């Protein structure tokens, strides 16, 4: 069960690394514009904001990775805390930006959190 929980934590972390790359480095490309539903003009004007947002996604990924490599109880605590942060951020994003975020970010984080807690 712990292996499955850790694999889901790693998947959530990798998702946030991918979001970091999209927001910080690829924001104005067709790939990122399609992913976030923006046009070229908006992407160019919001480039700095997106990079800042990407940095925060990187912090979420870093916390989850730290949780995977740190020994317990700290590793467990980091995983729980950062998965909860991801879920809350996803809820806020779903409420304010796009419902898609609920399924891309919140649901995986909550599944992973449940598995981490069950594996304890």
mmCIF file of N, CA and C in Angstrom:
data_model
loop_
_atom_site.group_PDB
_atom_site.id
_atom_site.type_symbol
_atom_site.label_atom_id
_atom_site.label_comp_id
_atom_site.label_asym_id
_atom_site.label_seq_id
_atom_site.Cartn_x
_atom_site.Cartn_y
_atom_site.Cartn_z
ATOM 1 N N UNK A 1 0.825 -1.191 0.000
ATOM 2 C CA UNK A 1 0.000 0.000 0.000
ATOM 3 C C UNK A 1 0.874 1.262 0.000
ATOM 4 N N UNK A 2 1.981 1.234 0.756
ATOM 5 C CA UNK A 2 2.877 2.394 0.812
ATOM 6 C C UNK A 2 3.466 2.678 -0.566
ATOM 7 N N UNK A 3 3.812 1.626 -1.304
ATOM 8 C CA UNK A 3 4.362 1.821 -2.644
ATOM 9 C C UNK A 3 3.347 2.504 -3.556
ATOM 10 N N UNK A 4 2.112 2.057 -3.512
ATOM 11 C CA UNK A 4 1.062 2.666 -4.326
ATOM 12 C C UNK A 4 0.863 4.131 -3.924
ATOM 13 N N UNK A 5 0.835 4.391 -2.624
ATOM 14 C CA UNK A 5 0.678 5.764 -2.136
ATOM 15 C C UNK A 5 1.835 6.632 -2.635
ATOM 16 N N UNK A 6 3.052 6.140 -2.523
ATOM 17 C CA UNK A 6 4.210 6.919 -2.956
ATOM 18 C C UNK A 6 4.217 7.128 -4.468
ATOM 19 N N UNK A 7 3.736 6.157 -5.221
ATOM 20 C CA UNK A 7 3.649 6.327 -6.677
ATOM 21 C C UNK A 7 2.656 7.429 -7.034
ATOM 22 N N UNK A 8 1.550 7.493 -6.317
ATOM 23 C CA UNK A 8 0.579 8.554 -6.599
ATOM 24 C C UNK A 8 1.116 9.919 -6.179
ATOM 25 N N UNK A 9 1.849 9.969 -5.080
ATOM 26 C CA UNK A 9 2.488 11.232 -4.666
ATOM 27 C C UNK A 9 3.472 11.672 -5.748
ATOM 28 N N UNK A 10 4.256 10.737 -6.257
ATOM 29 C CA UNK A 10 5.214 11.058 -7.322
ATOM 30 C C UNK A 10 4.489 11.555 -8.573
ATOM 31 N N UNK A 11 3.358 10.944 -8.897
ATOM 32 C CA UNK A 11 2.589 11.380 -10.068
ATOM 33 C C UNK A 11 2.072 12.804 -9.890
ATOM 34 N N UNK A 12 1.570 13.129 -8.709
ATOM 35 C CA UNK A 12 1.097 14.491 -8.436
ATOM 36 C C UNK A 12 2.269 15.466 -8.507
ATOM 37 N N UNK A 13 3.416 15.079 -7.968
ATOM 38 C CA UNK A 13 4.598 15.935 -8.035
ATOM 39 C C UNK A 13 5.023 16.167 -9.486
ATOM 40 N N UNK A 14 5.043 15.120 -10.292
ATOM 41 C CA UNK A 14 5.425 15.257 -11.697
ATOM 42 C C UNK A 14 4.437 16.127 -12.466
ATOM 43 N N UNK A 15 3.153 16.015 -12.144
ATOM 44 C CA UNK A 15 2.150 16.875 -12.755
ATOM 45 C C UNK A 15 2.475 18.343 -12.482
ATOM 46 N N UNK A 16 2.882 18.636 -11.259
ATOM 47 C CA UNK A 16 3.179 20.019 -10.907
ATOM 48 C C UNK A 16 4.505 20.500 -11.500
ATOM 49 N N UNK A 17 5.431 19.600 -11.720
ATOM 50 C CA UNK A 17 6.644 19.971 -12.456
ATOM 51 C C UNK A 17 6.268 20.312 -13.901
ATOM 52 N N UNK A 18 5.376 19.527 -14.478
ATOM 53 C CA UNK A 18 4.914 19.788 -15.845
ATOM 54 C C UNK A 18 4.199 21.141 -15.924
ATOM 55 N N UNK A 19 3.338 21.421 -14.946
ATOM 56 C CA UNK A 19 2.652 22.715 -14.915
ATOM 57 C C UNK A 19 3.671 23.841 -14.769
ATOM 58 N N UNK A 20 4.684 23.649 -13.926
ATOM 59 C CA UNK A 20 5.756 24.643 -13.791
ATOM 60 C C UNK A 20 6.376 24.935 -15.148
ATOM 61 N N UNK A 21 6.716 23.907 -15.892
ATOM 62 C CA UNK A 21 7.356 24.089 -17.201
ATOM 63 C C UNK A 21 6.417 24.839 -18.147
ATOM 64 N N UNK A 22 5.146 24.442 -18.164
ATOM 65 C CA UNK A 22 4.189 25.131 -19.033
ATOM 66 C C UNK A 22 4.076 26.612 -18.679
ATOM 67 N N UNK A 23 3.964 26.907 -17.393
ATOM 68 C CA UNK A 23 3.724 28.281 -16.971
ATOM 69 C C UNK A 23 4.978 29.149 -16.985
ATOM 70 N N UNK A 24 6.106 28.583 -16.653
ATOM 71 C CA UNK A 24 7.325 29.392 -16.580
ATOM 72 C C UNK A 24 8.067 29.511 -17.909
ATOM 73 N N UNK A 25 8.046 28.472 -18.714
ATOM 74 C CA UNK A 25 8.900 28.441 -19.889
ATOM 75 C C UNK A 25 8.148 28.331 -21.221
ATOM 76 N N UNK A 26 6.940 27.780 -21.200
ATOM 77 C CA UNK A 26 6.224 27.536 -22.447
ATOM 78 C C UNK A 26 4.918 28.323 -22.555
ATOM 79 N N UNK A 27 4.714 29.294 -21.681
ATOM 80 C CA UNK A 27 3.430 29.978 -21.554
ATOM 81 C C UNK A 27 2.907 30.537 -22.880
ATOM 82 N N UNK A 28 3.769 31.053 -23.717
ATOM 83 C CA UNK A 28 3.318 31.687 -24.964
ATOM 84 C C UNK A 28 3.290 30.716 -26.150
ATOM 85 N N UNK A 29 3.622 29.467 -25.929
ATOM 86 C CA UNK A 29 3.626 28.490 -27.023
ATOM 87 C C UNK A 29 2.220 27.952 -27.261
ATOM 88 N N UNK A 30 1.973 27.413 -28.450
ATOM 89 C CA UNK A 30 0.659 26.836 -28.734
ATOM 90 C C UNK A 30 0.253 25.738 -27.737
ATOM 91 N N UNK A 31 1.213 24.953 -27.289
ATOM 92 C CA UNK A 31 0.908 23.865 -26.348
ATOM 93 C C UNK A 31 0.329 24.405 -25.040
ATOM 94 N N UNK A 32 0.978 25.399 -24.459
ATOM 95 C CA UNK A 32 0.494 25.976 -23.198
ATOM 96 C C UNK A 32 -0.790 26.755 -23.413
ATOM 97 N N UNK A 33 -0.877 27.483 -24.532
ATOM 98 C CA UNK A 33 -2.108 28.238 -24.796
ATOM 99 C C UNK A 33 -3.293 27.303 -24.930
ATOM 100 N N UNK A 34 -3.086 26.154 -25.553
ATOM 101 C CA UNK A 34 -4.165 25.174 -25.678
ATOM 102 C C UNK A 34 -4.518 24.598 -24.303
ATOM 103 N N UNK A 35 -3.509 24.270 -23.513
ATOM 104 C CA UNK A 35 -3.746 23.678 -22.192
ATOM 105 C C UNK A 35 -4.524 24.614 -21.276
ATOM 106 N N UNK A 36 -4.253 25.917 -21.385
ATOM 107 C CA UNK A 36 -4.877 26.888 -20.481
ATOM 108 C C UNK A 36 -5.977 27.702 -21.151
ATOM 109 N N UNK A 37 -6.245 27.440 -22.419
ATOM 110 C CA UNK A 37 -7.329 28.120 -23.111
ATOM 111 C C UNK A 37 -7.102 29.609 -23.298
ATOM 112 N N UNK A 38 -5.881 29.990 -23.642
ATOM 113 C CA UNK A 38 -5.563 31.409 -23.834
ATOM 114 C C UNK A 38 -5.210 31.672 -25.287
ATOM 115 N N UNK A 39 -5.225 32.943 -25.664
ATOM 116 C CA UNK A 39 -4.771 33.311 -27.002
ATOM 117 C C UNK A 39 -3.382 33.944 -26.901
ATOM 118 N N UNK A 40 -2.781 34.182 -28.044
ATOM 119 C CA UNK A 40 -1.397 34.671 -28.069
ATOM 120 C C UNK A 40 -1.256 36.025 -27.379
ATOM 121 N N UNK A 41 -2.220 36.916 -27.589
ATOM 122 C CA UNK A 41 -2.141 38.247 -26.982
ATOM 123 C C UNK A 41 -2.203 38.157 -25.457
ATOM 124 N N UNK A 42 -3.163 37.405 -24.946
ATOM 125 C CA UNK A 42 -3.281 37.251 -23.493
ATOM 126 C C UNK A 42 -2.034 36.584 -22.921
ATOM 127 N N UNK A 43 -1.540 35.566 -23.603
ATOM 128 C CA UNK A 43 -0.361 34.855 -23.110
ATOM 129 C C UNK A 43 0.835 35.791 -23.006
ATOM 130 N N UNK A 44 1.012 36.625 -23.998
ATOM 131 C CA UNK A 44 2.141 37.558 -23.957
ATOM 132 C C UNK A 44 1.978 38.577 -22.825
ATOM 133 N N UNK A 45 0.793 39.087 -22.655
ATOM 134 C CA UNK A 45 0.542 40.091 -21.618
ATOM 135 C C UNK A 45 0.619 39.521 -20.208
ATOM 136 N N UNK A 46 0.338 38.234 -20.054
ATOM 137 C CA UNK A 46 0.304 37.622 -18.715
ATOM 138 C C UNK A 46 1.517 36.744 -18.435
ATOM 139 N N UNK A 47 2.535 36.854 -19.258
ATOM 140 C CA UNK A 47 3.724 36.003 -19.142
ATOM 141 C C UNK A 47 4.349 36.047 -17.741
ATOM 142 N N UNK A 48 4.526 37.229 -17.170
ATOM 143 C CA UNK A 48 5.157 37.347 -15.847
ATOM 144 C C UNK A 48 4.274 36.737 -14.764
ATOM 145 N N UNK A 49 2.981 36.944 -14.850
ATOM 146 C CA UNK A 49 2.067 36.353 -13.868
ATOM 147 C C UNK A 49 2.093 34.826 -13.941
ATOM 148 N N UNK A 50 2.115 34.308 -15.155
ATOM 149 C CA UNK A 50 2.150 32.858 -15.329
ATOM 150 C C UNK A 50 3.442 32.269 -14.780
ATOM 151 N N UNK A 51 4.549 32.957 -14.997
ATOM 152 C CA UNK A 51 5.829 32.467 -14.480
ATOM 153 C C UNK A 51 5.804 32.426 -12.956
ATOM 154 N N UNK A 52 5.227 33.429 -12.351
ATOM 155 C CA UNK A 52 5.102 33.452 -10.894
ATOM 156 C C UNK A 52 4.236 32.289 -10.411
ATOM 157 N N UNK A 53 3.142 32.065 -11.087
ATOM 158 C CA UNK A 53 2.258 30.956 -10.744
ATOM 159 C C UNK A 53 2.980 29.622 -10.930
ATOM 160 N N UNK A 54 3.775 29.510 -11.974
ATOM 161 C CA UNK A 54 4.543 28.298 -12.208
ATOM 162 C C UNK A 54 5.520 28.022 -11.084
ATOM 163 N N UNK A 55 6.119 29.085 -10.565
ATOM 164 C CA UNK A 55 7.051 28.924 -9.459
ATOM 165 C C UNK A 55 6.352 28.306 -8.250
ATOM 166 N N UNK A 56 5.137 28.749 -7.963
ATOM 167 C CA UNK A 56 4.375 28.183 -6.852
ATOM 168 C C UNK A 56 4.067 26.704 -7.084
ATOM 169 N N UNK A 57 3.762 26.342 -8.325
ATOM 170 C CA UNK A 57 3.551 24.927 -8.625
ATOM 171 C C UNK A 57 4.830 24.133 -8.407
ATOM 172 N N UNK A 58 5.957 24.754 -8.683
ATOM 173 C CA UNK A 58 7.238 24.106 -8.415
ATOM 174 C C UNK A 58 7.458 23.873 -6.925
ATOM 175 N N UNK A 59 7.042 24.836 -6.112
ATOM 176 C CA UNK A 59 7.164 24.657 -4.659
ATOM 177 C C UNK A 59 6.299 23.491 -4.186
ATOM 178 N N UNK A 60 5.108 23.343 -4.746
ATOM 179 C CA UNK A 60 4.258 22.204 -4.388
ATOM 180 C C UNK A 60 4.956 20.894 -4.766
ATOM 181 N N UNK A 61 5.521 20.847 -5.959
ATOM 182 C CA UNK A 61 6.237 19.642 -6.396
ATOM 183 C C UNK A 61 7.429 19.364 -5.490
ATOM 184 N N UNK A 62 8.179 20.403 -5.143
ATOM 185 C CA UNK A 62 9.353 20.224 -4.283
ATOM 186 C C UNK A 62 8.958 19.669 -2.913
ATOM 187 N N UNK A 63 7.873 20.167 -2.356
ATOM 188 C CA UNK A 63 7.409 19.665 -1.064
ATOM 189 C C UNK A 63 7.008 18.200 -1.138
ATOM 190 N N UNK A 64 6.349 17.825 -2.217
ATOM 191 C CA UNK A 64 5.955 16.415 -2.377
ATOM 192 C C UNK A 64 7.174 15.521 -2.568
ATOM 193 N N UNK A 65 8.131 15.986 -3.338
ATOM 194 C CA UNK A 65 9.367 15.204 -3.539
ATOM 195 C C UNK A 65 10.120 15.077 -2.220
ATOM 196 N N UNK A 66 10.171 16.157 -1.474
ATOM 197 C CA UNK A 66 10.810 16.098 -0.154
ATOM 198 C C UNK A 66 10.105 15.050 0.718
ATOM 199 N N UNK A 67 8.787 15.033 0.661
ATOM 200 C CA UNK A 67 8.029 14.038 1.421
ATOM 201 C C UNK A 67 8.368 12.615 1.024
ATOM 202 N N UNK A 68 8.684 12.414 -0.247
ATOM 203 C CA UNK A 68 9.041 11.071 -0.713
ATOM 204 C C UNK A 68 10.420 10.637 -0.254
ATOM 205 N N UNK A 69 11.343 11.589 -0.101
ATOM 206 C CA UNK A 69 12.707 11.185 0.233
ATOM 207 C C UNK A 69 13.030 11.342 1.722
ATOM 208 N N UNK A 70 12.273 12.136 2.434
ATOM 209 C CA UNK A 70 12.546 12.338 3.861
ATOM 210 C C UNK A 70 12.065 11.115 4.650
ATOM 211 N N UNK A 71 12.790 10.748 5.691
ATOM 212 C CA UNK A 71 12.324 9.634 6.525
ATOM 213 C C UNK A 71 11.078 10.053 7.322
ATOM 214 N N UNK A 72 10.285 9.050 7.694
ATOM 215 C CA UNK A 72 9.124 9.331 8.542
ATOM 216 C C UNK A 72 9.593 9.654 9.944
ATOM 217 N N UNK A 73 8.895 10.459 10.686
ATOM 218 C CA UNK A 73 7.554 10.972 10.407
ATOM 219 C C UNK A 73 7.535 12.210 9.533
ATOM 220 N N UNK A 74 8.675 12.857 9.302
ATOM 221 C CA UNK A 74 8.680 14.093 8.514
ATOM 222 C C UNK A 74 8.186 13.851 7.091
ATOM 223 N N UNK A 75 8.598 12.757 6.456
ATOM 224 C CA UNK A 75 8.164 12.456 5.096
ATOM 225 C C UNK A 75 6.653 12.350 5.008
ATOM 226 N N UNK A 76 6.068 11.628 5.925
ATOM 227 C CA UNK A 76 4.612 11.491 5.987
ATOM 228 C C UNK A 76 3.960 12.864 6.158
ATOM 229 N N UNK A 77 4.478 13.666 7.057
ATOM 230 C CA UNK A 77 3.903 14.985 7.328
ATOM 231 C C UNK A 77 4.002 15.899 6.113
ATOM 232 N N UNK A 78 5.129 15.861 5.416
ATOM 233 C CA UNK A 78 5.275 16.671 4.206
ATOM 234 C C UNK A 78 4.275 16.235 3.144
ATOM 235 N N UNK A 79 4.131 14.921 2.950
ATOM 236 C CA UNK A 79 3.189 14.438 1.944
ATOM 237 C C UNK A 79 1.769 14.893 2.264
ATOM 238 N N UNK A 80 1.363 14.743 3.508
ATOM 239 C CA UNK A 80 0.003 15.135 3.898
ATOM 240 C C UNK A 80 -0.184 16.642 3.697
ATOM 241 N N UNK A 81 0.754 17.433 4.189
ATOM 242 C CA UNK A 81 0.629 18.882 4.085
ATOM 243 C C UNK A 81 0.568 19.342 2.628
ATOM 244 N N UNK A 82 1.501 18.883 1.796
ATOM 245 C CA UNK A 82 1.558 19.379 0.425
ATOM 246 C C UNK A 82 0.439 18.819 -0.439
ATOM 247 N N UNK A 83 -0.021 17.604 -0.174
ATOM 248 C CA UNK A 83 -1.189 17.106 -0.897
ATOM 249 C C UNK A 83 -2.428 17.918 -0.534
ATOM 250 N N UNK A 84 -2.554 18.284 0.732
ATOM 251 C CA UNK A 84 -3.668 19.143 1.142
ATOM 252 C C UNK A 84 -3.562 20.505 0.459
ATOM 253 N N UNK A 85 -2.367 21.049 0.363
ATOM 254 C CA UNK A 85 -2.169 22.328 -0.333
ATOM 255 C C UNK A 85 -2.582 22.215 -1.803
ATOM 256 N N UNK A 86 -2.183 21.134 -2.457
ATOM 257 C CA UNK A 86 -2.551 20.920 -3.859
ATOM 258 C C UNK A 86 -4.073 20.844 -3.991
ATOM 259 N N UNK A 87 -4.722 20.105 -3.091
ATOM 260 C CA UNK A 87 -6.175 19.961 -3.158
ATOM 261 C C UNK A 87 -6.874 21.307 -2.970
ATOM 262 N N UNK A 88 -6.421 22.083 -2.009
ATOM 263 C CA UNK A 88 -7.036 23.391 -1.764
ATOM 264 C C UNK A 88 -6.799 24.324 -2.964
ATOM 265 N N UNK A 89 -5.588 24.332 -3.484
ATOM 266 C CA UNK A 89 -5.293 25.158 -4.655
ATOM 267 C C UNK A 89 -6.177 24.732 -5.836
ATOM 268 N N UNK A 90 -6.372 23.443 -5.986
ATOM 269 C CA UNK A 90 -7.228 22.943 -7.057
ATOM 270 C C UNK A 90 -8.682 23.345 -6.867
ATOM 271 N N UNK A 91 -9.157 23.299 -5.638
ATOM 272 C CA UNK A 91 -10.533 23.737 -5.365
ATOM 273 C C UNK A 91 -10.708 25.213 -5.701
ATOM 274 N N UNK A 92 -9.743 26.018 -5.301
ATOM 275 C CA UNK A 92 -9.815 27.443 -5.593
ATOM 276 C C UNK A 92 -9.763 27.688 -7.102
ATOM 277 N N UNK A 93 -8.861 27.001 -7.769
ATOM 278 C CA UNK A 93 -8.761 27.145 -9.224
ATOM 279 C C UNK A 93 -10.024 26.699 -9.934
ATOM 280 N N UNK A 94 -10.628 25.629 -9.469
ATOM 281 C CA UNK A 94 -11.868 25.143 -10.077
ATOM 282 C C UNK A 94 -13.004 26.142 -9.864
ATOM 283 N N UNK A 95 -13.010 26.795 -8.715
ATOM 284 C CA UNK A 95 -14.062 27.762 -8.412
ATOM 285 C C UNK A 95 -13.875 29.080 -9.149
ATOM 286 N N UNK A 96 -12.624 29.433 -9.440
ATOM 287 C CA UNK A 96 -12.361 30.762 -9.996
ATOM 288 C C UNK A 96 -11.892 30.767 -11.448
ATOM 289 N N UNK A 97 -11.322 29.683 -11.918
ATOM 290 C CA UNK A 97 -10.739 29.707 -13.268
ATOM 291 C C UNK A 97 -11.392 28.694 -14.209
ATOM 292 N N UNK A 98 -11.352 27.415 -13.843
ATOM 293 C CA UNK A 98 -11.872 26.365 -14.729
ATOM 294 C C UNK A 98 -12.212 25.123 -13.917
ATOM 295 N N UNK A 99 -13.386 24.578 -14.159
ATOM 296 C CA UNK A 99 -13.776 23.342 -13.452
ATOM 297 C C UNK A 99 -12.856 22.179 -13.780
ATOM 298 N N UNK A 100 -12.201 22.250 -14.919
ATOM 299 C CA UNK A 100 -11.264 21.198 -15.329
ATOM 300 C C UNK A 100 -10.192 20.981 -14.264
ATOM 301 N N UNK A 101 -9.814 22.052 -13.574
ATOM 302 C CA UNK A 101 -8.773 21.967 -12.554
ATOM 303 C C UNK A 101 -9.175 20.999 -11.435
ATOM 304 N N UNK A 102 -10.461 20.911 -11.170
ATOM 305 C CA UNK A 102 -10.951 19.985 -10.141
ATOM 306 C C UNK A 102 -10.512 18.557 -10.458
ATOM 307 N N UNK A 103 -10.593 18.180 -11.718
ATOM 308 C CA UNK A 103 -10.274 16.806 -12.117
ATOM 309 C C UNK A 103 -8.794 16.594 -12.405
ATOM 310 N N UNK A 104 -8.112 17.651 -12.807
ATOM 311 C CA UNK A 104 -6.692 17.534 -13.128
ATOM 312 C C UNK A 104 -5.838 17.621 -11.864
ATOM 313 N N UNK A 105 -6.260 18.433 -10.891
ATOM 314 C CA UNK A 105 -5.425 18.707 -9.732
ATOM 315 C C UNK A 105 -6.030 18.193 -8.425
ATOM 316 N N UNK A 106 -7.275 18.542 -8.139
ATOM 317 C CA UNK A 106 -7.860 18.217 -6.833
ATOM 318 C C UNK A 106 -8.100 16.723 -6.656
ATOM 319 N N UNK A 107 -8.744 16.107 -7.621
ATOM 320 C CA UNK A 107 -9.082 14.678 -7.479
ATOM 321 C C UNK A 107 -7.820 13.822 -7.326
ATOM 322 N N UNK A 108 -6.793 13.986 -8.168
ATOM 323 C CA UNK A 108 -5.579 13.184 -7.943
ATOM 324 C C UNK A 108 -4.937 13.436 -6.574
ATOM 325 N N UNK A 109 -4.944 14.690 -6.130
ATOM 326 C CA UNK A 109 -4.353 14.992 -4.822
ATOM 327 C C UNK A 109 -5.142 14.313 -3.697
ATOM 328 N N UNK A 110 -6.462 14.330 -3.783
ATOM 329 C CA UNK A 110 -7.276 13.707 -2.733
ATOM 330 C C UNK A 110 -7.146 12.189 -2.741
ATOM 331 N N UNK A 111 -7.066 11.602 -3.923
ATOM 332 C CA UNK A 111 -6.845 10.145 -4.007
ATOM 333 C C UNK A 111 -5.498 9.806 -3.389
ATOM 334 N N UNK A 112 -4.474 10.554 -3.759
ATOM 335 C CA UNK A 112 -3.147 10.323 -3.220
ATOM 336 C C UNK A 112 -3.124 10.511 -1.697
ATOM 337 N N UNK A 113 -3.776 11.565 -1.226
ATOM 338 C CA UNK A 113 -3.847 11.811 0.219
ATOM 339 C C UNK A 113 -4.525 10.658 0.941
ATOM 340 N N UNK A 114 -5.604 10.158 0.398
ATOM 341 C CA UNK A 114 -6.293 9.022 1.003
ATOM 342 C C UNK A 114 -5.381 7.798 1.071
ATOM 343 N N UNK A 115 -4.637 7.545 0.004
ATOM 344 C CA UNK A 115 -3.726 6.402 -0.027
ATOM 345 C C UNK A 115 -2.582 6.581 0.974
ATOM 346 N N UNK A 116 -2.053 7.799 1.075
ATOM 347 C CA UNK A 116 -0.984 8.079 2.050
ATOM 348 C C UNK A 116 -1.495 7.830 3.464
ATOM 349 N N UNK A 117 -2.683 8.278 3.755
ATOM 350 C CA UNK A 117 -3.249 8.092 5.088
ATOM 351 C C UNK A 117 -3.551 6.613 5.376
ATOM 352 N N UNK A 118 -4.047 5.900 4.371
ATOM 353 C CA UNK A 118 -4.325 4.474 4.538
ATOM 354 C C UNK A 118 -3.054 3.656 4.707
ATOM 355 N N UNK A 119 -1.987 4.086 4.069
ATOM 356 C CA UNK A 119 -0.705 3.357 4.142
ATOM 357 C C UNK A 119 0.021 3.590 5.454
ATOM 358 N N UNK A 120 -0.402 4.534 6.210
ATOM 359 C CA UNK A 120 0.264 4.892 7.477
ATOM 360 C C UNK A 120 0.245 3.754 8.430
#
